[in-house]
Coordinates of C-alpha atoms and ligand atoms in Angstrom, one line a residue:
M1 CA 0.0 0.1 0.0
K2 CA 1.1 3.6 -0.9
E3 CA 1.7 5.7 2.1
L4 CA -1.4 7.6 2.8
R5 CA -0.9 11.1 3.9
F6 CA -2.9 12.9 6.5
D7 CA -2.9 16.6 7.5
N8 CA -5.5 17.1 10.3
R9 CA -6.3 20.8 10.4
F10 CA -9.4 20.5 12.1
T11 CA -8.2 18.8 15.3
R12 CA -4.7 20.6 15.1
L13 CA -6.3 24.0 14.8
L14 CA -9.3 23.9 16.7
P15 CA -10.0 23.4 20.6
A16 CA -10.3 19.6 21.8
D17 CA -12.4 18.5 24.6
A18 CA -10.1 18.4 27.7
E19 CA -11.7 15.4 28.9
Q20 CA -10.5 12.1 28.1
G21 CA -12.3 8.7 28.0
N22 CA -15.1 7.6 25.9
H23 CA -18.3 8.4 28.2
R24 CA -21.2 10.2 27.5
R25 CA -21.2 13.8 28.4
Q26 CA -21.8 17.6 27.7
V27 CA -18.6 19.0 25.9
H28 CA -17.9 22.5 26.3
Q29 CA -15.6 25.1 24.7
A30 CA -14.5 22.4 22.1
C31 CA -15.2 21.4 18.6
Y32 CA -14.5 17.8 19.1
S33 CA -13.5 14.9 21.3
R34 CA -10.7 12.3 20.5
V35 CA -12.1 8.9 20.4
K36 CA -11.1 5.7 18.6
P37 CA -13.5 3.4 16.7
A38 CA -14.6 0.2 18.5
L39 CA -13.1 -3.0 17.5
V40 CA -15.3 -5.3 15.6
S41 CA -15.2 -9.2 15.4
D42 CA -15.4 -10.3 11.9
A43 CA -15.4 -7.4 9.3
S44 CA -16.1 -8.1 5.6
L45 CA -16.4 -6.0 2.6
V46 CA -19.9 -5.5 1.0
A47 CA -19.2 -2.8 -1.5
Y48 CA -16.8 0.1 -2.4
A49 CA -17.0 2.9 -4.7
P50 CA -13.8 2.9 -7.3
E51 CA -14.4 6.4 -8.1
V52 CA -14.1 7.5 -4.6
A53 CA -11.0 5.6 -4.1
D54 CA -9.5 7.0 -7.3
M55 CA -10.4 10.5 -6.0
L56 CA -8.5 9.7 -2.7
G57 CA -5.4 7.9 -4.4
L58 CA -6.4 4.4 -3.3
S59 CA -5.7 1.5 -5.7
N60 CA -8.3 -1.1 -6.6
A61 CA -6.2 -3.6 -5.5
F62 CA -5.9 -2.0 -2.2
C63 CA -9.5 -1.7 -1.8
E64 CA -9.9 -5.5 -2.3
S65 CA -7.4 -6.3 0.3
D66 CA -7.8 -7.2 4.0
A67 CA -5.8 -4.2 4.9
F68 CA -8.8 -2.0 3.4
V69 CA -11.5 -3.8 5.5
D70 CA -9.3 -3.6 8.6
L71 CA -8.9 0.3 8.0
F72 CA -12.5 1.2 7.2
S73 CA -14.1 -1.2 9.9
G74 CA -12.1 0.8 12.3
N75 CA -10.0 -2.0 13.5
R76 CA -6.8 -0.5 12.4
L77 CA -5.5 3.0 12.5
L78 CA -2.7 4.5 10.5
D79 CA 0.1 7.0 11.8
G80 CA -1.2 10.3 10.8
M81 CA -4.9 9.6 11.7
D82 CA -6.3 11.5 14.5
P83 CA -9.9 10.0 15.3
H84 CA -12.5 12.1 16.8
A85 CA -16.2 12.9 17.0
T86 CA -17.3 16.6 16.6
C87 CA -19.6 18.5 18.8
Y88 CA -22.8 20.1 17.2
G89 CA -26.3 21.1 18.2
G90 CA -29.4 21.4 16.2
H91 CA -33.0 22.1 15.7
Q92 CA -34.9 18.9 15.3
F93 CA -38.2 19.2 13.8
G94 CA -38.2 22.9 14.7
N95 CA -37.1 22.7 18.3
W96 CA -33.8 23.4 19.8
A97 CA -32.4 20.2 21.1
G98 CA -29.1 21.2 22.7
Q99 CA -26.0 19.1 22.2
L100 CA -26.1 16.2 19.7
G101 CA -22.8 15.7 18.2
D102 CA -21.3 12.7 16.2
G103 CA -23.0 10.1 18.0
R104 CA -21.9 7.4 15.8
A105 CA -19.8 8.8 13.4
I106 CA -15.9 8.9 13.8
N107 CA -13.7 11.0 11.8
L108 CA -10.5 9.2 11.0
G109 CA -8.5 12.2 9.8
E110 CA -8.1 14.5 6.6
L111 CA -6.5 12.5 3.9
I112 CA -4.5 14.5 1.4
S113 CA -5.1 13.5 -2.3
E114 CA -2.4 13.4 -5.1
N115 CA -3.8 17.0 -6.1
E116 CA -3.5 18.2 -2.4
E117 CA -7.0 18.3 -1.6
H118 CA -8.2 17.5 1.9
W119 CA -10.8 14.8 2.4
M120 CA -12.3 14.0 5.7
L121 CA -12.6 10.4 6.1
Q122 CA -15.6 9.4 8.6
L123 CA -16.8 6.0 9.7
K124 CA -20.6 6.0 10.3
G125 CA -21.5 3.2 12.7
A126 CA -18.0 2.9 14.5
G127 CA -19.2 2.6 18.0
P128 CA -20.1 4.9 21.0
T129 CA -18.7 8.4 21.3
P130 CA -19.2 11.1 24.0
Y131 CA -22.0 12.3 22.0
S132 CA -23.9 8.9 21.7
R133 CA -26.4 10.0 24.4
T134 CA -28.7 6.9 25.2
A135 CA -27.9 5.1 21.9
D136 CA -25.2 2.5 20.9
G137 CA -23.2 4.4 18.2
L138 CA -23.8 1.6 15.7
A139 CA -25.5 1.4 12.2
V140 CA -27.2 -1.5 10.7
L141 CA -26.8 -2.9 7.2
R142 CA -30.4 -1.6 5.7
S143 CA -29.4 2.0 6.4
S144 CA -25.7 1.6 5.3
V145 CA -26.9 0.2 2.0
R146 CA -29.2 3.1 1.7
E147 CA -26.5 5.5 2.7
F148 CA -23.6 4.0 0.3
L149 CA -26.2 3.7 -2.7
C150 CA -27.7 7.1 -2.4
S151 CA -24.6 9.2 -1.9
E152 CA -23.1 7.8 -5.1
A153 CA -26.4 7.9 -7.1
M154 CA -26.8 11.6 -6.1
F155 CA -23.2 12.5 -7.1
H156 CA -23.6 10.8 -10.5
L157 CA -27.0 12.9 -10.9
G158 CA -25.0 16.0 -10.3
V159 CA -26.4 16.6 -6.8
P160 CA -23.9 18.2 -4.2
T161 CA -23.4 15.5 -1.7
T162 CA -21.0 13.8 0.7
R163 CA -19.4 10.8 -0.9
A164 CA -19.1 7.1 0.3
L165 CA -16.1 5.2 -0.2
S166 CA -16.9 1.7 1.4
L167 CA -19.6 -0.4 3.0
I168 CA -18.5 -2.9 5.3
L169 CA -20.2 -5.6 7.6
T170 CA -18.9 -5.5 11.1
G171 CA -19.7 -9.3 11.9
E172 CA -21.7 -7.9 14.9
Q173 CA -25.5 -8.1 15.5
V174 CA -27.2 -4.7 16.6
M175 CA -30.6 -4.4 18.2
R176 CA -33.0 -2.3 16.3
D177 CA -36.8 -1.6 17.2
M178 CA -37.5 -0.6 13.4
F179 CA -41.2 0.3 13.9
Y180 CA -40.9 1.8 17.5
D181 CA -43.5 -0.6 18.6
G182 CA -41.2 -2.6 21.4
R183 CA -40.6 -5.4 18.8
G184 CA -36.8 -5.2 18.6
A185 CA -34.7 -7.5 16.4
L186 CA -31.1 -8.3 15.8
E187 CA -29.7 -6.9 12.7
P188 CA -26.4 -7.1 10.9
G189 CA -24.2 -4.2 12.0
A190 CA -22.3 -2.3 9.2
I191 CA -19.9 0.9 8.7
V192 CA -20.0 3.3 5.8
C193 CA -16.8 5.4 5.2
R194 CA -18.2 8.9 4.3
V195 CA -15.9 11.3 2.5
A196 CA -16.4 14.9 2.3
P197 CA -14.0 18.1 2.5
S198 CA -15.6 18.9 5.7
F199 CA -18.7 17.8 7.8
I200 CA -19.4 21.1 9.6
R201 CA -23.1 21.5 9.9
F202 CA -25.3 24.4 10.6
G203 CA -25.6 23.0 14.1
S204 CA -21.7 22.9 14.4
L205 CA -22.0 26.7 14.8
Q206 CA -25.3 27.0 16.5
I207 CA -24.2 24.9 19.6
F208 CA -21.4 27.4 20.4
S209 CA -24.0 30.5 19.9
A210 CA -26.5 28.8 22.0
R211 CA -24.0 28.4 24.7
K212 CA -22.8 32.2 24.4
D213 CA -19.4 30.8 23.9
N214 CA -18.5 33.5 20.9
E215 CA -14.9 32.5 21.1
T216 CA -15.3 28.8 20.0
L217 CA -18.0 30.2 17.7
Q218 CA -15.6 32.4 16.0
A219 CA -12.6 29.9 16.0
L220 CA -14.9 27.3 13.9
L221 CA -16.2 30.1 11.6
D222 CA -12.7 31.4 10.8
H223 CA -11.6 27.9 10.5
T224 CA -14.2 27.0 7.9
I225 CA -13.8 30.2 5.8
T226 CA -10.1 29.8 5.8
H227 CA -10.0 26.2 4.7
D228 CA -13.5 25.6 2.9
F229 CA -14.1 29.1 1.5
P230 CA -10.3 30.2 0.6
H231 CA -11.7 32.5 -2.1
L232 CA -13.2 34.7 0.7
G233 CA -9.7 35.7 1.8
K234 CA -8.5 36.3 5.3
P235 CA -11.6 35.7 7.7
D236 CA -12.8 39.1 8.9
K237 CA -16.0 40.4 10.2
A238 CA -16.7 41.7 6.7
Y239 CA -16.4 38.3 5.4
Y240 CA -18.8 36.7 7.7
L241 CA -21.6 38.2 5.9
Q242 CA -20.2 37.0 2.5
W243 CA -19.7 33.6 3.8
F244 CA -23.4 33.3 5.0
E245 CA -24.3 34.7 1.6
Q246 CA -22.5 31.7 0.0
V247 CA -24.1 29.2 2.3
C248 CA -27.4 30.7 1.4
Q249 CA -26.4 30.3 -2.4
S250 CA -25.0 26.7 -2.1
T251 CA -28.0 25.5 -0.1
A252 CA -30.3 27.1 -2.6
E253 CA -28.5 25.1 -5.4
M254 CA -28.7 22.0 -3.6
V255 CA -32.4 22.1 -3.0
V256 CA -33.0 23.1 -6.5
H257 CA -31.3 19.7 -7.5
W258 CA -33.5 17.9 -5.1
M259 CA -36.5 19.3 -6.7
R260 CA -35.3 18.4 -10.1
V261 CA -34.6 15.0 -9.4
G262 CA -37.5 14.2 -6.9
F263 CA -35.4 13.6 -3.8
V264 CA -36.8 14.0 -0.2
H265 CA -34.1 14.2 2.5
G266 CA -36.7 13.4 5.0
V267 CA -34.9 15.0 8.2
M268 CA -34.0 18.4 7.5
N269 CA -32.9 19.4 10.9
T270 CA -30.2 21.9 11.3
D271 CA -27.5 19.3 12.2
N272 CA -28.3 17.5 9.0
M273 CA -27.3 20.7 7.0
S274 CA -23.9 21.0 5.6
V275 CA -22.4 24.7 5.5
L276 CA -20.8 23.4 2.0
G277 CA -24.4 23.0 0.6
L278 CA -23.8 19.1 0.4
T279 CA -26.7 16.6 0.7
I280 CA -25.6 15.0 4.3
D281 CA -26.9 12.3 6.7
Y282 CA -28.9 10.0 4.4
G283 CA -31.5 8.4 6.8
P284 CA -35.2 8.1 6.0
Y285 CA -35.0 9.8 2.6
G286 CA -37.0 8.9 -0.3
W287 CA -37.5 9.5 -4.1
L288 CA -40.8 10.7 -5.4
E289 CA -42.7 8.0 -7.3
G290 CA -46.1 9.6 -7.8
F291 CA -45.5 13.2 -7.9
D292 CA -47.0 14.8 -4.5
P293 CA -45.6 17.8 -3.0
D294 CA -46.9 16.7 0.5
W295 CA -44.9 13.1 0.5
T296 CA -42.5 12.5 2.9
P297 CA -41.0 8.9 3.5
N298 CA -40.4 9.6 7.1
T299 CA -42.9 8.0 9.3
T300 CA -41.8 10.2 12.3
D301 CA -42.8 13.1 10.2
R302 CA -46.4 11.6 9.2
E303 CA -48.5 14.2 11.0
M304 CA -46.6 17.3 10.6
R305 CA -45.1 16.7 7.1
R306 CA -42.6 19.1 7.9
Y307 CA -40.2 17.7 5.7
S308 CA -42.4 16.8 2.8
F309 CA -41.0 17.4 -0.8
G310 CA -42.8 20.6 -1.4
K311 CA -41.8 22.1 1.8
Q312 CA -37.7 21.6 1.3
P313 CA -37.0 25.0 -0.1
G314 CA -39.1 26.7 2.6
I315 CA -37.3 24.6 5.4
A316 CA -34.0 25.1 4.0
G317 CA -34.5 28.9 4.3
W318 CA -35.7 28.4 8.0
N319 CA -32.6 26.4 8.7
L320 CA -30.4 29.4 7.1
A321 CA -32.4 31.7 9.3
R322 CA -31.3 29.7 12.5
L323 CA -27.8 29.7 11.0
G324 CA -27.8 33.5 10.6
E325 CA -29.0 33.8 14.2
A326 CA -26.0 31.7 15.4
I327 CA -23.4 33.8 13.8
L328 CA -25.3 37.1 14.6
P329 CA -22.9 37.8 17.9
L330 CA -20.1 37.9 15.5
I331 CA -22.0 40.3 13.0
G332 CA -23.9 42.6 15.6
D333 CA -26.5 43.7 13.0
V334 CA -29.3 41.7 12.0
G335 CA -30.4 43.9 9.0
P336 CA -27.8 42.5 6.5
L337 CA -28.5 38.8 7.6
Q338 CA -32.2 39.5 6.9
E339 CA -31.3 40.9 3.4
A340 CA -29.2 37.9 2.7
L341 CA -32.2 35.5 3.7
D342 CA -34.6 37.7 1.4
R343 CA -32.0 37.1 -1.5
Y344 CA -32.0 33.3 -0.7
S345 CA -35.9 33.4 -1.5
A346 CA -35.4 35.2 -4.4
S347 CA -32.5 33.4 -5.9
Y348 CA -34.0 30.0 -5.0
R349 CA -37.0 31.2 -7.0
S350 CA -35.1 32.2 -10.1
M351 CA -32.9 29.1 -9.9
W352 CA -35.9 26.8 -9.8
Q353 CA -37.6 28.6 -12.6
Q354 CA -34.4 28.1 -14.7
M355 CA -34.1 24.3 -13.5
M356 CA -37.7 23.8 -14.7
A357 CA -37.1 25.6 -18.0
N358 CA -34.3 23.0 -18.4
K359 CA -36.5 20.0 -17.5
L360 CA -39.1 21.3 -20.1
G361 CA -36.4 21.9 -22.8
L362 CA -37.2 25.6 -22.9
E363 CA -34.4 28.0 -24.1
S364 CA -35.0 30.1 -21.2
F365 CA -37.5 31.0 -18.4
E366 CA -39.9 33.8 -19.6
A367 CA -42.3 35.4 -17.2
P368 CA -45.1 35.9 -16.8
A369 CA -46.2 33.2 -19.5
D370 CA -43.9 30.5 -18.2
V371 CA -45.0 31.0 -14.6
T372 CA -48.4 30.0 -15.7
L373 CA -47.2 27.1 -17.6
L374 CA -45.3 25.8 -14.5
D375 CA -48.3 26.5 -12.1
A376 CA -50.5 24.6 -14.5
L377 CA -48.0 21.8 -14.6
Q378 CA -47.8 21.2 -10.9
N379 CA -51.6 21.0 -11.1
I380 CA -51.9 18.3 -13.8
L381 CA -49.2 16.2 -12.1
T382 CA -51.4 15.9 -9.0
L383 CA -54.6 15.0 -11.0
T384 CA -53.9 11.2 -10.9
E385 CA -50.8 9.5 -9.6
T386 CA -48.1 10.3 -12.0
D387 CA -44.7 9.0 -11.8
M388 CA -42.4 12.0 -11.9
T389 CA -39.4 10.5 -13.4
I390 CA -41.1 8.7 -16.1
F391 CA -43.3 11.8 -16.8
Y392 CA -40.3 14.0 -17.8
R393 CA -38.5 11.4 -19.7
K394 CA -41.7 10.7 -21.9
L395 CA -42.5 14.3 -22.2
A396 CA -39.1 14.6 -23.9
N397 CA -40.4 12.3 -26.7
L398 CA -43.5 14.6 -27.4
D399 CA -43.6 15.7 -31.1
A400 CA -43.6 19.5 -30.8
T401 CA -44.0 20.2 -34.6
V402 CA -47.6 18.9 -34.7
D403 CA -50.7 21.3 -34.8
P404 CA -52.0 20.6 -31.2
D405 CA -55.4 21.7 -32.0
S406 CA -55.7 18.8 -34.6
H407 CA -55.3 16.0 -32.1
S408 CA -57.8 14.7 -29.7
D409 CA -57.0 14.7 -25.9
G410 CA -56.3 11.0 -26.0
E411 CA -53.9 11.2 -28.9
I412 CA -52.0 14.1 -27.7
M413 CA -51.1 12.5 -24.3
Q414 CA -50.4 8.9 -25.9
S415 CA -46.7 9.1 -25.4
L416 CA -47.1 9.9 -21.5
L417 CA -49.1 7.0 -20.7
D418 CA -46.3 4.9 -19.1
A419 CA -46.1 7.6 -16.4
Y420 CA -49.6 6.8 -15.0
Y421 CA -50.4 4.6 -12.2
A422 CA -53.9 4.5 -12.7
P423 CA -54.5 4.6 -16.6
D424 CA -58.3 4.1 -15.9
E425 CA -58.4 7.6 -14.6
L426 CA -57.3 9.2 -17.8
E427 CA -60.5 10.2 -19.0
G428 CA -62.9 12.9 -18.9
E429 CA -61.8 16.0 -17.2
V430 CA -58.5 14.6 -16.0
Q431 CA -57.5 13.6 -19.4
H432 CA -58.7 16.9 -20.8
Q433 CA -56.9 19.1 -18.3
I434 CA -53.5 17.2 -19.0
A435 CA -54.3 17.7 -22.8
V436 CA -54.8 21.4 -22.5
W437 CA -51.5 21.7 -20.7
L438 CA -49.6 19.8 -23.4
R439 CA -51.2 21.9 -26.0
L440 CA -50.0 24.9 -24.2
Y441 CA -46.6 23.3 -23.8
I442 CA -46.2 22.4 -27.5
R443 CA -47.1 25.9 -28.4
R444 CA -44.6 27.2 -26.2
L445 CA -42.0 24.9 -27.5
Q446 CA -42.9 26.0 -31.0
Q447 CA -41.9 29.7 -30.0
D448 CA -38.4 28.3 -29.4
G449 CA -38.1 26.5 -32.4
R450 CA -35.8 23.8 -31.4
S451 CA -35.9 20.6 -33.1
N452 CA -37.4 17.6 -31.4
Q453 CA -34.0 16.0 -31.5
Q454 CA -32.2 18.8 -29.9
R455 CA -34.8 19.5 -27.3
R456 CA -34.9 15.7 -26.3
A457 CA -31.0 15.6 -25.8
L458 CA -31.1 18.6 -23.7
M459 CA -34.2 17.4 -21.6
N460 CA -32.5 14.1 -21.0
Q461 CA -29.7 15.7 -19.4
A462 CA -31.9 17.4 -16.9
N463 CA -34.5 14.8 -16.3
P464 CA -32.8 11.3 -15.3
K465 CA -33.9 7.9 -16.5
Y466 CA -32.8 6.0 -13.4
V467 CA -33.1 7.0 -9.8
L468 CA -32.8 5.0 -6.6
R469 CA -36.5 4.2 -6.4
N470 CA -37.4 3.3 -2.9
Y471 CA -38.4 -0.3 -3.7
L472 CA -35.1 -0.8 -5.5
S473 CA -32.9 -0.3 -2.4
Q474 CA -35.3 -2.5 -0.4
V475 CA -34.7 -5.3 -3.0
A476 CA -31.1 -4.9 -2.7
I477 CA -31.2 -4.8 1.0
D478 CA -33.5 -8.0 1.2
K479 CA -30.8 -9.8 -0.8
A480 CA -27.7 -8.4 1.1
Q481 CA -29.5 -9.7 4.4
A482 CA -29.4 -13.1 2.9
G483 CA -25.7 -12.7 2.0
D484 CA -25.9 -11.9 -1.8
Y485 CA -24.7 -8.5 -2.5
S486 CA -25.2 -8.5 -6.3
E487 CA -28.1 -6.2 -6.3
I488 CA -25.9 -3.6 -4.5
H489 CA -23.4 -3.8 -7.2
K490 CA -25.8 -3.8 -9.9
L491 CA -27.8 -0.6 -8.7
Y492 CA -24.3 1.0 -7.9
E493 CA -23.4 0.5 -11.7
L494 CA -26.6 1.4 -13.1
L495 CA -26.7 4.8 -11.2
K496 CA -23.5 5.9 -12.3
H497 CA -25.3 6.7 -15.7
P498 CA -28.5 8.0 -14.6
Y499 CA -29.3 10.0 -17.7
D500 CA -28.2 7.4 -20.3
E501 CA -30.8 4.8 -21.8
Q502 CA -29.5 1.3 -20.5
P503 CA -31.8 -0.9 -22.5
E504 CA -30.8 -4.0 -20.8
C505 CA -31.7 -2.3 -17.5
E506 CA -35.3 -1.0 -18.6
S507 CA -37.1 -2.5 -15.8
Y508 CA -35.2 -0.3 -13.4
A509 CA -36.9 2.6 -15.0
A510 CA -40.5 1.1 -14.7
K511 CA -43.0 2.4 -12.3
R512 CA -42.9 1.2 -8.7
P513 CA -44.6 -2.4 -8.4
D514 CA -47.9 -2.4 -6.5
W515 CA -46.4 -4.7 -3.9
A516 CA -44.2 -1.7 -2.9
R517 CA -46.7 0.8 -2.6
D518 CA -47.3 0.2 1.4
R519 CA -44.3 -1.9 2.1
A520 CA -41.9 -0.7 5.1
G521 CA -38.5 0.3 3.7
C522 CA -40.1 1.0 0.3
S523 CA -42.4 4.0 0.9
M524 CA -42.2 4.2 4.8
L525 CA -39.1 4.7 6.7
S526 CA -38.5 5.5 10.5
C527 CA -35.3 7.2 11.7
S528 CA -34.1 3.7 13.3
S529 CA -31.0 3.0 11.6
Ligands
AMP601 P1 -29.7 11.9 12.9 O1 -31.3 11.8 13.0 O2 -29.3 10.6 12.4 O3 -29.4 13.0 12.2 O4 -29.3 11.8 14.3 C1 -29.4 12.8 15.3 C2 -28.3 12.7 16.3 O5 -28.4 11.4 16.9 C3 -26.9 12.9 15.9 O6 -26.2 13.3 16.9 C4 -26.4 11.4 15.6 O7 -25.1 11.2 15.8 C5 -27.2 10.6 16.9 N1 -27.5 9.2 16.5 C6 -28.3 8.6 15.8 N2 -28.3 7.5 15.7 C7 -27.4 7.0 16.7 C8 -26.8 5.9 17.3 N3 -27.3 4.6 16.9 N4 -25.9 6.0 18.4 C9 -25.5 7.0 18.8 N5 -26.0 8.3 18.3 C10 -26.8 8.2 17.3
MG602 MG1 -27.7 13.5 11.6

């Protein structure tokens, strides 16, 4: 194995917990606690991501060796690593929850890649830390499969995200009460190695602000500006606001991507929001099948629907407001923070409109006519259960050269039929409203004058053919739990090219099968992981 180089800026430059030992506690005036991963009995490799390995300078031969499993199960530490868990807080479901922290994530250190980038390596499920509160610090196979596959699928969709290097079974059994109904069961334990330039969250700053510890707050903010936002220059009061503007901007970009691909994070608590605008902490997330702004896969959020698909942009804004409050002591004036938040809303809206124009193959978004077009589109997508992913792929095949008035309602929507879960509902008023929208859309395309072929090519770059449909993960998990990892590998390969036609994998682009509609793990997930 080539020598791996580490440069642990986070632990070297930021204050450490003075207390030693791995017992649960409140940690004050410190950004992290040093803690080692728990040893595991019988680690084995389930999957790794060659692209991530390559980015880190790890060869495939190394990734397939025992040494790799030793390292990324936490059984072996290298010289240069400095394992630690970070301290953060957060608003959970709208309420301040105090100290949370890495309860089951242990950062090994910052690996330096060949082009001198810093990559924090983080083991999720590597055992208890001072932040584990009442929980065990472990993760199970089913949630680890979901994190591994989704991080990489999101990356290949072009959505900003943390990455996943490896998925390893620990050989231990972990007790989980999946439905919170007192029927706990043992499940296989697993560890994912996550990779990101940094895992600093909104809640990482909030915790110091909540404790009125402005010194540590400033140290952490200066640290992230210096190392993660070096283009802003030397940290200074004037830069805090610019930094906040950038977080607003990158958060808006991330959520626009979520809305484009139909991703529902499921737990947008402020501790699950990265200051780098990366999708982070894959828990009870889900993918829209039938388009429904009100949908969330998270059973814990079934009543409130706080984190449903359509609420994500507003919730991101709410979370940014909490981040703004957290850094207020360093800025002193609430006015410019409020202005930045207002700009978040405005820039989100214009980025969303541009994104929707891309999905529809329009040259540009033109208000006010396109506002009407999009409003009407949102409406027709909810008239009858409509598979969002299939709808946009099929829409790209529409012939925009026809005279829309010379075709009946039924004829005009012929190419979209595959997108509907209840084709027998496609009659009368429902069918008519869809056809009315399609006529409006065709006329709009005719204004642009792009050829069908040009438009289709562009649309197919904005509208994925393959996403990690909820039931597809579950099928892979069921097989993995029986010792067969082939479906994980298959999905991983498939989702590396989500925009390409892959004719041999056509069935993976099909509508959700009926058996998966109400099955746990497919459309309903709890936070238990
Ligand atoms: P999450 O809802 O996964 O974002 O987790 C919220 C907090 O609970 C974070 O501080 C996690 O590190 C912690 N946590 C979640 N699951 C566990 C676990 N099994 N053991 C210890 N801490 C956990
Ligand atoms: Mg979390």
